[in-house]
Tab-separated table of C-alpha atoms in Angstrom:
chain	number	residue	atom	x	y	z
A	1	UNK	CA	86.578	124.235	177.778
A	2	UNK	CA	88.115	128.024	177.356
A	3	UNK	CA	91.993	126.113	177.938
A	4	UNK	CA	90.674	123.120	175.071
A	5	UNK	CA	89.575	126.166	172.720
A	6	UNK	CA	92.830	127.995	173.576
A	7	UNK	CA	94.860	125.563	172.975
A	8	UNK	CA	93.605	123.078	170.332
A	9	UNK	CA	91.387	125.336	168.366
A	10	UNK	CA	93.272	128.506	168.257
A	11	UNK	CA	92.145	131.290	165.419
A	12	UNK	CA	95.346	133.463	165.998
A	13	UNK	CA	97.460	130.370	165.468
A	14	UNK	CA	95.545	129.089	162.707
A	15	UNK	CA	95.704	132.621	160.696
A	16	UNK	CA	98.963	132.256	160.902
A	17	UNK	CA	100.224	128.854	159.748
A	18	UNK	CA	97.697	128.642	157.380
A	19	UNK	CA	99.662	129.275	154.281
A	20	UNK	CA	101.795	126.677	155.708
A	21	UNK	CA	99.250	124.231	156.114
A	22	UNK	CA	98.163	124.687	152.423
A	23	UNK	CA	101.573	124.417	151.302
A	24	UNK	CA	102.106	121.400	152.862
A	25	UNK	CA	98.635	119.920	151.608
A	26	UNK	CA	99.825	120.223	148.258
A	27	UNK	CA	102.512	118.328	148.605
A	28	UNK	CA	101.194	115.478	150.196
A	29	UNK	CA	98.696	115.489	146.917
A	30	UNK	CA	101.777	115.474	144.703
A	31	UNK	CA	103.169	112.827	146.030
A	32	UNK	CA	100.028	110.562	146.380
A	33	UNK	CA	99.486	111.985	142.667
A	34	UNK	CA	102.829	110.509	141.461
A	35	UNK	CA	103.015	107.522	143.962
A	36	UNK	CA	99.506	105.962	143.503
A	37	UNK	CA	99.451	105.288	139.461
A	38	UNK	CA	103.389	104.360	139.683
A	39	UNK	CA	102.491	101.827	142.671
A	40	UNK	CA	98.867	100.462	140.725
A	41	UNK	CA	100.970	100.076	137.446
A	42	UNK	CA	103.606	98.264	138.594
A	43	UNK	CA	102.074	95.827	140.993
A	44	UNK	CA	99.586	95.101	137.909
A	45	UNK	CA	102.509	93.938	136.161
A	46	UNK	CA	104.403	91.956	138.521
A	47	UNK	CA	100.428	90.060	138.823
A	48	UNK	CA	100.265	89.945	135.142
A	49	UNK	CA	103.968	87.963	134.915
A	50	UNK	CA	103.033	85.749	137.434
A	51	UNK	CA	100.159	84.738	135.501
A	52	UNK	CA	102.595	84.350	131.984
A	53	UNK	CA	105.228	82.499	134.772
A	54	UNK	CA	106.245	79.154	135.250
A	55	UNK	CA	106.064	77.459	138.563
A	56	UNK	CA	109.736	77.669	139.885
A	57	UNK	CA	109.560	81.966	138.588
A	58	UNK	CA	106.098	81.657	140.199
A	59	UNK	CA	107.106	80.046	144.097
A	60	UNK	CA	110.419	82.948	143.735
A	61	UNK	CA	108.101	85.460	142.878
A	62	UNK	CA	105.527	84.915	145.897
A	63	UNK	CA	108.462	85.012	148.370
A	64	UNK	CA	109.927	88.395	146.583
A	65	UNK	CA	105.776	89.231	147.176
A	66	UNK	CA	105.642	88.370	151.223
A	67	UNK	CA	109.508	90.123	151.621
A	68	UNK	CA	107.819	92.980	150.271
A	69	UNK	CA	104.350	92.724	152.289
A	70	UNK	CA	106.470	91.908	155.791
A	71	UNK	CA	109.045	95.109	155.235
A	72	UNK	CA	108.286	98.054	157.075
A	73	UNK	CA	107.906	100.896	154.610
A	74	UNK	CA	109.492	103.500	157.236
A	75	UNK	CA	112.281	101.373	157.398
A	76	UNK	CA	112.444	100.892	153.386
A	77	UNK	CA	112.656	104.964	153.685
A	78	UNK	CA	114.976	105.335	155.899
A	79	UNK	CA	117.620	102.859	153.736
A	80	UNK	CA	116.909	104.376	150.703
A	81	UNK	CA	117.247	107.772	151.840
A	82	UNK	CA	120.152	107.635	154.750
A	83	UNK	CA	121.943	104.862	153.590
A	84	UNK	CA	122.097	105.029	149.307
A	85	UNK	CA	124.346	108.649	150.205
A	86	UNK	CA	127.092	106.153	151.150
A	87	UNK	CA	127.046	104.768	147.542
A	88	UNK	CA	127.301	108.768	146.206
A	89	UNK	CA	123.553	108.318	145.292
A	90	UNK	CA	121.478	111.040	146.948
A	91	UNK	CA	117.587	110.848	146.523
A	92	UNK	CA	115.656	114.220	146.995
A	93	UNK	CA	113.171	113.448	150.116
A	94	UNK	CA	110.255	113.280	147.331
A	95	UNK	CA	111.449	111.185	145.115
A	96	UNK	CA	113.098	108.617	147.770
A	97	UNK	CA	109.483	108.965	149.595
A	98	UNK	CA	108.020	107.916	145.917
A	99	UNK	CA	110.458	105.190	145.216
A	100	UNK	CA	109.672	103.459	148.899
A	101	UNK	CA	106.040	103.792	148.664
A	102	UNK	CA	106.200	102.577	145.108
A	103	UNK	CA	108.465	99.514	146.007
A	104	UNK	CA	105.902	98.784	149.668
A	105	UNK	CA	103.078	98.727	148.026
A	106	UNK	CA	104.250	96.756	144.494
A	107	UNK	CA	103.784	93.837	147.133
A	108	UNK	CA	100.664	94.604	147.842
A	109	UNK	CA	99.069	95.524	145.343
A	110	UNK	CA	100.944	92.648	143.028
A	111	UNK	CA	98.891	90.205	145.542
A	112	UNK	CA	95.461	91.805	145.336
A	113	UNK	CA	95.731	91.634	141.405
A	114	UNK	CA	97.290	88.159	141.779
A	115	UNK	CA	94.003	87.104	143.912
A	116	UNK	CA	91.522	88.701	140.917
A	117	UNK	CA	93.424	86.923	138.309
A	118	UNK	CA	93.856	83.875	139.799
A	119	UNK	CA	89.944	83.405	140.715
A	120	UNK	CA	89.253	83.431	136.926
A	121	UNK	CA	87.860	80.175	135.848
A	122	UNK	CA	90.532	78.685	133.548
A	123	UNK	CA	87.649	78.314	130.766
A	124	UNK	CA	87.883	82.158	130.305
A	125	UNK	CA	91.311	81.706	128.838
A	126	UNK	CA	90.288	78.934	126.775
A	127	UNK	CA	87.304	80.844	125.150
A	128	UNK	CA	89.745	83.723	124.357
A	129	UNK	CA	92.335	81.599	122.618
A	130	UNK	CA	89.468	79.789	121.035
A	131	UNK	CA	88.186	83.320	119.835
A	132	UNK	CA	91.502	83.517	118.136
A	133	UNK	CA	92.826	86.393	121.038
A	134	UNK	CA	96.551	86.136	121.448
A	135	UNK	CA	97.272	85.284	125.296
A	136	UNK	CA	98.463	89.038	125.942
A	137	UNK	CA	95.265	90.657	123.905
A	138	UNK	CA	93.275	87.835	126.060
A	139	UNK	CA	94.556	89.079	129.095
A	140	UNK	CA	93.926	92.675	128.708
A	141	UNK	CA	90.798	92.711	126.633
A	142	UNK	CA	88.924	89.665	128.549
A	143	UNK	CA	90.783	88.453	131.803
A	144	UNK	CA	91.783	91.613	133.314
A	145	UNK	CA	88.480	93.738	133.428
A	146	UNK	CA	86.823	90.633	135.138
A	147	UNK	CA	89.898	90.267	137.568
A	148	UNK	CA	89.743	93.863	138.774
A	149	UNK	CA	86.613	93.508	139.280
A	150	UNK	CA	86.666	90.911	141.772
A	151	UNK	CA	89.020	92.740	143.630
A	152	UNK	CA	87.684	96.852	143.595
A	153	UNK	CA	87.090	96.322	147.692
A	154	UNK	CA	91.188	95.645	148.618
A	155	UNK	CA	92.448	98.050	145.860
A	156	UNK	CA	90.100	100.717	146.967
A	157	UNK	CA	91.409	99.819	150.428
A	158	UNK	CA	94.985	100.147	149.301
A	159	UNK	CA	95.249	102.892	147.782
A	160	UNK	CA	93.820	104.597	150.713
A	161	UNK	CA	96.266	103.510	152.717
A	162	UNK	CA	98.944	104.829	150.487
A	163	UNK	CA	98.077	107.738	149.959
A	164	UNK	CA	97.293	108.057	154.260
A	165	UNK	CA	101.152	106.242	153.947
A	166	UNK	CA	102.627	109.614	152.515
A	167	UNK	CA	102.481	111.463	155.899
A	168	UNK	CA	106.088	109.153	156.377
A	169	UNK	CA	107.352	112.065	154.237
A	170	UNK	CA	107.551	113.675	157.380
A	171	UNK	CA	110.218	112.103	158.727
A	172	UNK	CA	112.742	112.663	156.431
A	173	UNK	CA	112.074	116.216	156.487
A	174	UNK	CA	109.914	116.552	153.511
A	175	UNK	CA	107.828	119.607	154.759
A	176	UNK	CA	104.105	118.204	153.893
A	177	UNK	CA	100.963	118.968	155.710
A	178	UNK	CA	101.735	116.721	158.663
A	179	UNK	CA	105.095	117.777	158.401
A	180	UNK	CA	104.230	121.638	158.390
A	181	UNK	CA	101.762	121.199	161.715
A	182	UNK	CA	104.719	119.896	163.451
A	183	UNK	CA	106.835	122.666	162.307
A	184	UNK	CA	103.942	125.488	162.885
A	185	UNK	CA	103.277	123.376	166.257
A	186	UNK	CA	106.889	124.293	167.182
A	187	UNK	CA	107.107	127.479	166.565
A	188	UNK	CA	103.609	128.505	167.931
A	189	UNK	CA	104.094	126.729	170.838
A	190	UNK	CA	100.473	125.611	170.789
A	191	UNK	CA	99.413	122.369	169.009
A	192	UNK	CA	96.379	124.198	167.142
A	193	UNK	CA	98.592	123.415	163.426
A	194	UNK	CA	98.513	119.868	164.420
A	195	UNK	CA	94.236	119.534	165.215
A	196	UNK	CA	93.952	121.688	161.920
A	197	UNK	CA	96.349	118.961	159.793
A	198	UNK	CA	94.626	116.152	161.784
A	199	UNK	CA	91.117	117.760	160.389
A	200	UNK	CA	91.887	118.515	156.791
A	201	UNK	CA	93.056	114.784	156.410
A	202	UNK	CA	90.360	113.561	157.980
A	203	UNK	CA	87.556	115.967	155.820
A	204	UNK	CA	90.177	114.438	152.636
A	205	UNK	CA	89.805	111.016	153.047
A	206	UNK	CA	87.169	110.218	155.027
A	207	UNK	CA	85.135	110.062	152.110
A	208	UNK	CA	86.781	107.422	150.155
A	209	UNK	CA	87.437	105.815	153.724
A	210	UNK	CA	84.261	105.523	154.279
A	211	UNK	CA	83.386	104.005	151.081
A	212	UNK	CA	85.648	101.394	151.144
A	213	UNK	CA	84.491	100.359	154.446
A	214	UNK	CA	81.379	99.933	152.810
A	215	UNK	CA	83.031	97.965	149.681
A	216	UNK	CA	84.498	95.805	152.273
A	217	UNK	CA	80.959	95.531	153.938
A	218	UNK	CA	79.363	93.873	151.350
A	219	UNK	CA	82.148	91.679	150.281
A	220	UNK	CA	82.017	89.790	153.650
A	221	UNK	CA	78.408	89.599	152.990
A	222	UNK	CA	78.967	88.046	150.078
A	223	UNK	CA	81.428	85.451	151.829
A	224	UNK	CA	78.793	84.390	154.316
B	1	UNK	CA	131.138	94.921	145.912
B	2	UNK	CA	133.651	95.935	148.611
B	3	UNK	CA	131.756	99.288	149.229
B	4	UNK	CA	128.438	96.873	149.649
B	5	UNK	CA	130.191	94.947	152.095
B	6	UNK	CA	131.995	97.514	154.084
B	7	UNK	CA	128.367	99.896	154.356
B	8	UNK	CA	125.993	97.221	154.843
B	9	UNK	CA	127.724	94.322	156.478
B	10	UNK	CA	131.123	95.653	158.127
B	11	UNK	CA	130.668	92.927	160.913
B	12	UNK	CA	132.729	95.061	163.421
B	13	UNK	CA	129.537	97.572	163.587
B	14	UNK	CA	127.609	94.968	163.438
B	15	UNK	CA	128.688	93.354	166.204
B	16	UNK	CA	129.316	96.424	167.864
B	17	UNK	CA	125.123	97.254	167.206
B	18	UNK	CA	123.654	94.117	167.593
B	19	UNK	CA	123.074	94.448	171.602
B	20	UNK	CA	121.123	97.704	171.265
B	21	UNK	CA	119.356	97.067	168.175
B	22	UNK	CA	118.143	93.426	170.037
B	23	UNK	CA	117.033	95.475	172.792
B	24	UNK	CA	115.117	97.508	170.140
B	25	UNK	CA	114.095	94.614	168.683
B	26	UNK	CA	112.776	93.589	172.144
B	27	UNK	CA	110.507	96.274	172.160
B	28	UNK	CA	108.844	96.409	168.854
B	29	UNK	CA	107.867	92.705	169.913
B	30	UNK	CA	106.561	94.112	173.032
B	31	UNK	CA	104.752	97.064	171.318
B	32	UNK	CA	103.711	94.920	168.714
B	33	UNK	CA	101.829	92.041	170.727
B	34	UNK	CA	100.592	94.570	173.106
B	35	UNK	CA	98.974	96.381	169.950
B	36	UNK	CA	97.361	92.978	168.514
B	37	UNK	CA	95.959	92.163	171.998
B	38	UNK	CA	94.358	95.423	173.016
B	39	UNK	CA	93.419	96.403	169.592
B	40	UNK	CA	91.325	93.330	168.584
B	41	UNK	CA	90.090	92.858	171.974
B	42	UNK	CA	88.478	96.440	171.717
B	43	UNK	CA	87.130	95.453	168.440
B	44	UNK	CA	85.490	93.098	169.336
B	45	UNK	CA	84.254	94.900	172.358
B	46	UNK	CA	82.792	97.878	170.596
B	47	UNK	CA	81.164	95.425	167.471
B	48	UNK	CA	79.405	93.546	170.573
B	49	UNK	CA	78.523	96.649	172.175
B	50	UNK	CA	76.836	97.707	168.530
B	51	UNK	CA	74.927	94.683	169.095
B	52	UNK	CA	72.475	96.652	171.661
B	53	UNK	CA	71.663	99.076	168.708
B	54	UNK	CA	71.838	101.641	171.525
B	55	UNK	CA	71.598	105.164	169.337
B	56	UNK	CA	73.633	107.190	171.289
B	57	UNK	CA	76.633	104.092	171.849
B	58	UNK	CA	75.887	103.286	167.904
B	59	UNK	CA	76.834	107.289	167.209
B	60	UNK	CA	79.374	107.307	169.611
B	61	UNK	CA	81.422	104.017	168.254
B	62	UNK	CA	80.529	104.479	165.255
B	63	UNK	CA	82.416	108.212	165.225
B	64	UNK	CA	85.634	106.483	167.028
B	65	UNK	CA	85.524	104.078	164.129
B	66	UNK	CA	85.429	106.721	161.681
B	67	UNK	CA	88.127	109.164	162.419
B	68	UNK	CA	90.701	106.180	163.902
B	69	UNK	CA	89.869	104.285	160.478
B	70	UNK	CA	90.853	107.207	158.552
B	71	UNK	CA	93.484	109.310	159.776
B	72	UNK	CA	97.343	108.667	158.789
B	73	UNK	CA	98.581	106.126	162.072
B	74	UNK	CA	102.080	108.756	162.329
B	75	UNK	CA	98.852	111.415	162.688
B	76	UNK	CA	97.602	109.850	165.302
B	77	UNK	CA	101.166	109.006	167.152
B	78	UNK	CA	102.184	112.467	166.681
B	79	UNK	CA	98.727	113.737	167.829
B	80	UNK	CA	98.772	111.167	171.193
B	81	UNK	CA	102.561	112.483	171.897
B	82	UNK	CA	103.088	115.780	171.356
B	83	UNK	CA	99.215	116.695	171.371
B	84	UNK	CA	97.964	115.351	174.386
B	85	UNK	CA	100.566	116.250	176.838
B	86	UNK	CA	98.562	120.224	176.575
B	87	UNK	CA	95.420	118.554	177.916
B	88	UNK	CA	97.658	117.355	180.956
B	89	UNK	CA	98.014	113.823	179.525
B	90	UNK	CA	101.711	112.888	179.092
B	91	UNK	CA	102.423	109.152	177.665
B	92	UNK	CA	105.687	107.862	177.285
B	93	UNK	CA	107.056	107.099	173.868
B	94	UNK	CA	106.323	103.313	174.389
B	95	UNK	CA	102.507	104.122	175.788
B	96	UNK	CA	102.074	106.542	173.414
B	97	UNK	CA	102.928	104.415	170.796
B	98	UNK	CA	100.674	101.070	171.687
B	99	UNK	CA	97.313	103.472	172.362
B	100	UNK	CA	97.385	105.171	169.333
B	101	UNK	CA	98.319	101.975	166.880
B	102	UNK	CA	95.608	99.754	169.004
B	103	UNK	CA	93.339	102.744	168.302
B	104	UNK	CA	93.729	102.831	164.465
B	105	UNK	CA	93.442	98.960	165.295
B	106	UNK	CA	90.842	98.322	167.344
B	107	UNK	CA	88.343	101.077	164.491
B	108	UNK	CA	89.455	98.821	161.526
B	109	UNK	CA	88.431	95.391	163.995
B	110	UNK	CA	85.354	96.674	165.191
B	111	UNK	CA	84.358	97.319	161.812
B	112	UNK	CA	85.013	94.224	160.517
B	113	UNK	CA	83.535	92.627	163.112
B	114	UNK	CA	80.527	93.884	163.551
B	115	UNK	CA	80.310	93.821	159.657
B	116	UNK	CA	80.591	89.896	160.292
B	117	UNK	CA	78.441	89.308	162.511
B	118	UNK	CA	75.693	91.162	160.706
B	119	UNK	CA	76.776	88.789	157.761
B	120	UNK	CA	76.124	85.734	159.825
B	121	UNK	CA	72.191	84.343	158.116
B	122	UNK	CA	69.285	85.469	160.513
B	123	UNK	CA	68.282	82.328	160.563
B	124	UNK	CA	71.119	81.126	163.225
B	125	UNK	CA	68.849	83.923	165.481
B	126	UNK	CA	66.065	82.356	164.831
B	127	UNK	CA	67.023	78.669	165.095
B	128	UNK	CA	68.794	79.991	168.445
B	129	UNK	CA	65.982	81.309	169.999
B	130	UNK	CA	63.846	78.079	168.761
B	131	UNK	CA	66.342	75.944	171.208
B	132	UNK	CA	65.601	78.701	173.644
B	133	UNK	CA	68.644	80.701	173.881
B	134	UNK	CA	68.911	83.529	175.691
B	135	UNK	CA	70.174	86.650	172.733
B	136	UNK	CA	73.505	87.279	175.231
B	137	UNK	CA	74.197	83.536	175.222
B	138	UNK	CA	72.993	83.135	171.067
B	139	UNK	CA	75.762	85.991	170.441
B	140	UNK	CA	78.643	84.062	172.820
B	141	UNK	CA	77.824	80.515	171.550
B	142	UNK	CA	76.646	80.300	168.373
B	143	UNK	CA	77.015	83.865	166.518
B	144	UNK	CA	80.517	84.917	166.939
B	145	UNK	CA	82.337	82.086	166.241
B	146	UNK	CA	80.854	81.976	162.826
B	147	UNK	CA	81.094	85.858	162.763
B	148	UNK	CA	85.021	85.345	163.757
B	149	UNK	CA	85.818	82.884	161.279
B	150	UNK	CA	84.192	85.300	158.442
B	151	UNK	CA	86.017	87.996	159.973
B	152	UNK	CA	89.313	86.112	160.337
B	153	UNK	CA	91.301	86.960	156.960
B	154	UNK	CA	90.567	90.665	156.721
B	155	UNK	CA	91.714	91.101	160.789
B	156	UNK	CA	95.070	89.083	160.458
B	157	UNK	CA	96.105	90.927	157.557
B	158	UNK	CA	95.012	94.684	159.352
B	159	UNK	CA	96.873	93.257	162.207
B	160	UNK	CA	100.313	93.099	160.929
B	161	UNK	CA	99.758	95.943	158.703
B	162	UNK	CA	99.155	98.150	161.414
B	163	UNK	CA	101.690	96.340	163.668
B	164	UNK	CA	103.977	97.169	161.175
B	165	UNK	CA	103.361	100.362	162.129
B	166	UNK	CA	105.570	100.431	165.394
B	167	UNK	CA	108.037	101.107	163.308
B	168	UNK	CA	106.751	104.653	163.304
B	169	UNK	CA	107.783	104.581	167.007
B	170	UNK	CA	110.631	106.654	165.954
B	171	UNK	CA	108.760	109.574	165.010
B	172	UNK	CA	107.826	109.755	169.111
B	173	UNK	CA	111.648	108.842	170.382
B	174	UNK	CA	110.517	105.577	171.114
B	175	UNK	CA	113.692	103.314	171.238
B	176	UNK	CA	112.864	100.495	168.830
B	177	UNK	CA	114.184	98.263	166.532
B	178	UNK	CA	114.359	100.839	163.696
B	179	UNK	CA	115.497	104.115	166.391
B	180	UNK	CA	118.634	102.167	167.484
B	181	UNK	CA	119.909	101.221	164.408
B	182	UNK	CA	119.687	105.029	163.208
B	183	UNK	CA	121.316	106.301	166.233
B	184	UNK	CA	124.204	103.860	165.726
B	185	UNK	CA	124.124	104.499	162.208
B	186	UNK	CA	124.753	108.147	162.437
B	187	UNK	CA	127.258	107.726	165.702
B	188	UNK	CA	129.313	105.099	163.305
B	189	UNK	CA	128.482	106.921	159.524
B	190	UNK	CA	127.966	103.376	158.929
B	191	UNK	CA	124.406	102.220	157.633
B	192	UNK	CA	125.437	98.106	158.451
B	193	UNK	CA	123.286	98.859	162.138
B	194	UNK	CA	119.760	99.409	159.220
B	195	UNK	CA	120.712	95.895	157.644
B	196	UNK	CA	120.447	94.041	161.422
B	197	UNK	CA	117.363	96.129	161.679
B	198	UNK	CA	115.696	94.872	158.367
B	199	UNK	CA	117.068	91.398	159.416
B	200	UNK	CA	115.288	91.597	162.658
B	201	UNK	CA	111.550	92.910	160.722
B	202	UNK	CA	111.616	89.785	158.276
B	203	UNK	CA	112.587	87.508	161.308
B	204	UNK	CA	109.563	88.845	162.670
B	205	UNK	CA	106.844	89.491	160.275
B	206	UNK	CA	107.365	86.854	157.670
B	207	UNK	CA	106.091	84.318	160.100
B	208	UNK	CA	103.517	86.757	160.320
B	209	UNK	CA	102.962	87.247	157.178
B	210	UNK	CA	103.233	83.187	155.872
B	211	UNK	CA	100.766	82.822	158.576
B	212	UNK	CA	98.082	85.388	157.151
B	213	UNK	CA	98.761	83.622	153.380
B	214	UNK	CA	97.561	79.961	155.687
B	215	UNK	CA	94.473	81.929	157.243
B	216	UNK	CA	93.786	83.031	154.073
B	217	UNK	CA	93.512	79.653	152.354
B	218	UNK	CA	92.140	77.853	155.435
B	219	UNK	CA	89.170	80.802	155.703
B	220	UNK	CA	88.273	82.430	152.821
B	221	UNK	CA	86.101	79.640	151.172
């Protein structure tokens, strides 16, 4: 128990990475600051031209969808930011880190909003143009706010994972808070920096984690 | 268009890379099925085990569930390989890499689960123990495969999200599809290994993924 303490739960260590540790926190809310709205925004309108589409944009658009849903986004990372240099275009680690999570996640999210809007009954159209709405006012004053809706449970869900998605940061040497335990673990020789980054993520998101699980609770309810 | 050609497909690297980044490729498959199969199969372990509404096994899944659901999987990886080894536990890259994804797997399964089968009606209880069924032979026969089938859609696509994950191998040394292609592609200053690399992920997970768009249709209604 005295070697777990020692080792895992050190107060020396901890004093002294700690400014680390914060730094490092704050970046990792930066970028799930910039990446989550950018990812939302633009998956909502890749949904929202599906729904204006015809059917041969439509069948080209779900494959672009499911190239984007099966594509690791480490390995999307790793392109943009080791092999775009070749072309003379250098990314800083943040913003290559933004542009891959934005790109990974237009898939998914694109689909989730594709699911809410396609479960509206067609009538709900119908009444808008009949209420004189123009098919864009339609869609954002009467189709959208009942197709998010339907789908709060996989967004919430989503965006959870994103923003737990940002530790990939680490890898190309962008120094936030998982980042900074390993570099605090290093030279501390003692992997205290690493339970203390392990814990403030968890005390972060365990809140919203555990309120999606119970978004996703009741929508399998509802199923059965 | 050249420059495109001669950094992402110069076939001389590429044929030079394809035999490691196939053996690579080799073992994300490996990594990857072992993930699916021990990380659903301890799902569905620990929702049956919730079935005993045992307090003390309720708090103790129910905590696993909690901090595996909700922690970053390279967290976890990083935490299994360079954490463990100062509690005397030392995985290789490759172990290392399959317990902590079927981990983060196996909390996201049990939950969904064990969220299905409290979904399935109490009436199927009822009508079970009416035709005199035993409650261990109710759960086998009649309330998990309705329990699965509600479950179904949310696990596949979990699975290959978090499958997708091996990728993240690399953080660990592990020598997959993704950590061969960057070792060639910094031996060669050539990044045409990455493109057999992303060639290899689609060949593998858009199956997966066309087949979680089929489950999908064929289960959600």
């Amino acid at each position: 128990m005295e070697l777990l303490l020692l080792n895992f739960a050190n107060i020396d260590s901890l004093k002294l990475v700690y400014p680390l540790l914060l730094q490092g926190l704050q970046l990792t809310l930066l970028l799930a600051i910039v990446a989550l709205p950018l990812s939302l925004l633009s998956g909502l309108t890749v949904a929202v031209t599906y729904s204006f589409a015809g059917a041969r944009v439509r069948k080209l658009m779900v494959i672009l969808i499911d190239l984007l849903r099966a594509f690791p986004v480490l390995v999307l990372l790793v392109l943009i930011y080791y092999s775009l240099p070749f072309f003379g275009l250098t990314l800083g680690s943040f913003t290559a880190v933004v542009v891959a999570l934005v790109i990974n996640n237009t898939g998914y999210f694109s689909e989730i909003f594709r699911a809410g809007l396609e479960s509206i009954p067609k009538g709900q159209h119908e009444a808008a143009a009949a209420l004189g709405f123009h098919k864009f006012r339609g869609m954002i004053y009467i189709i959208l706010p009942q197709a998010v809706r339907k789908v709060v449970a996989p967004l919430a869900s989503n965006s959870l994972e994103l923003v737990k998605t940002t530790s990939i940061a680490s890898l190309v040497a962008l120094p936030e808070l998982l980042r900074s335990a390993r570099v605090a673990q290093e030279q501390t020789y003692n992997p205290t920096p690493l339970t203390a980054a392990a814990v403030i993520f968890f005390i972060m998101l365990w809140p919203f984690s555990h309120w999606v699980s119970r978004l996703e609770r009741k929508a399998i309810i509802g199923k059965a | 268009m050249q420059k495109i050609i001669d950094n992402y497909l110069n076939w001389e690297i590429l044929k030079e890379a394809f035999p490691e980044v196939l053996a690579g490729f080799w073992v994300t498959v490996q990594a990857s099925l072992a993930v699916i199969v021990i990380g659903l199969l301890t799902g569905l372990a620990l929702a049956v085990l919730r079935c005993l509404r045992n307090r003390v096994i309720d708090g103790v899944i129910t905590t696993f569930i909690e901090i595996f659901r909700t922690l970053p999987q390279l967290v976890v990886l990083i935490f299994v390989y360079f954490g463990l080894p100062y509690l005397g536990i030392t995985l290789s890259p490759f172990l290392a890499t399959v317990f902590g994804l079927s981990a983060v797997l196996s909390a996201f399964a049990a939950e969904i689960f064990w969220a299905s089968i409290v979904a399935v009606p109490k009436g199927q209880w009822e009508a079970a123990t009416a035709l005199a069924f035993k409650p261990w032979r109710t759960l086998a026969f009649i309330i998990l495969p309705q329990a699965v089938r509600l479950a179904l859609p949310l696990v596949t696509n979990r699975s290959i999200a978090i499958t997708k994950g091996t990728a993240l191998g690399v953080a660990v040394s592990m020598q997959e599809t993704l950590g061969s292609a960057q070792s060639i592609m910094s031996i060669k200053a050539n990044p045409s290994p990455l493109t057999l690399a992303a060639f290899f992920y689609l060949l593998f997970f858009i199956p997966l993924v066309a087949f979680s768009r089929y489950v999908e249709r064929r289960f959600s209604h």
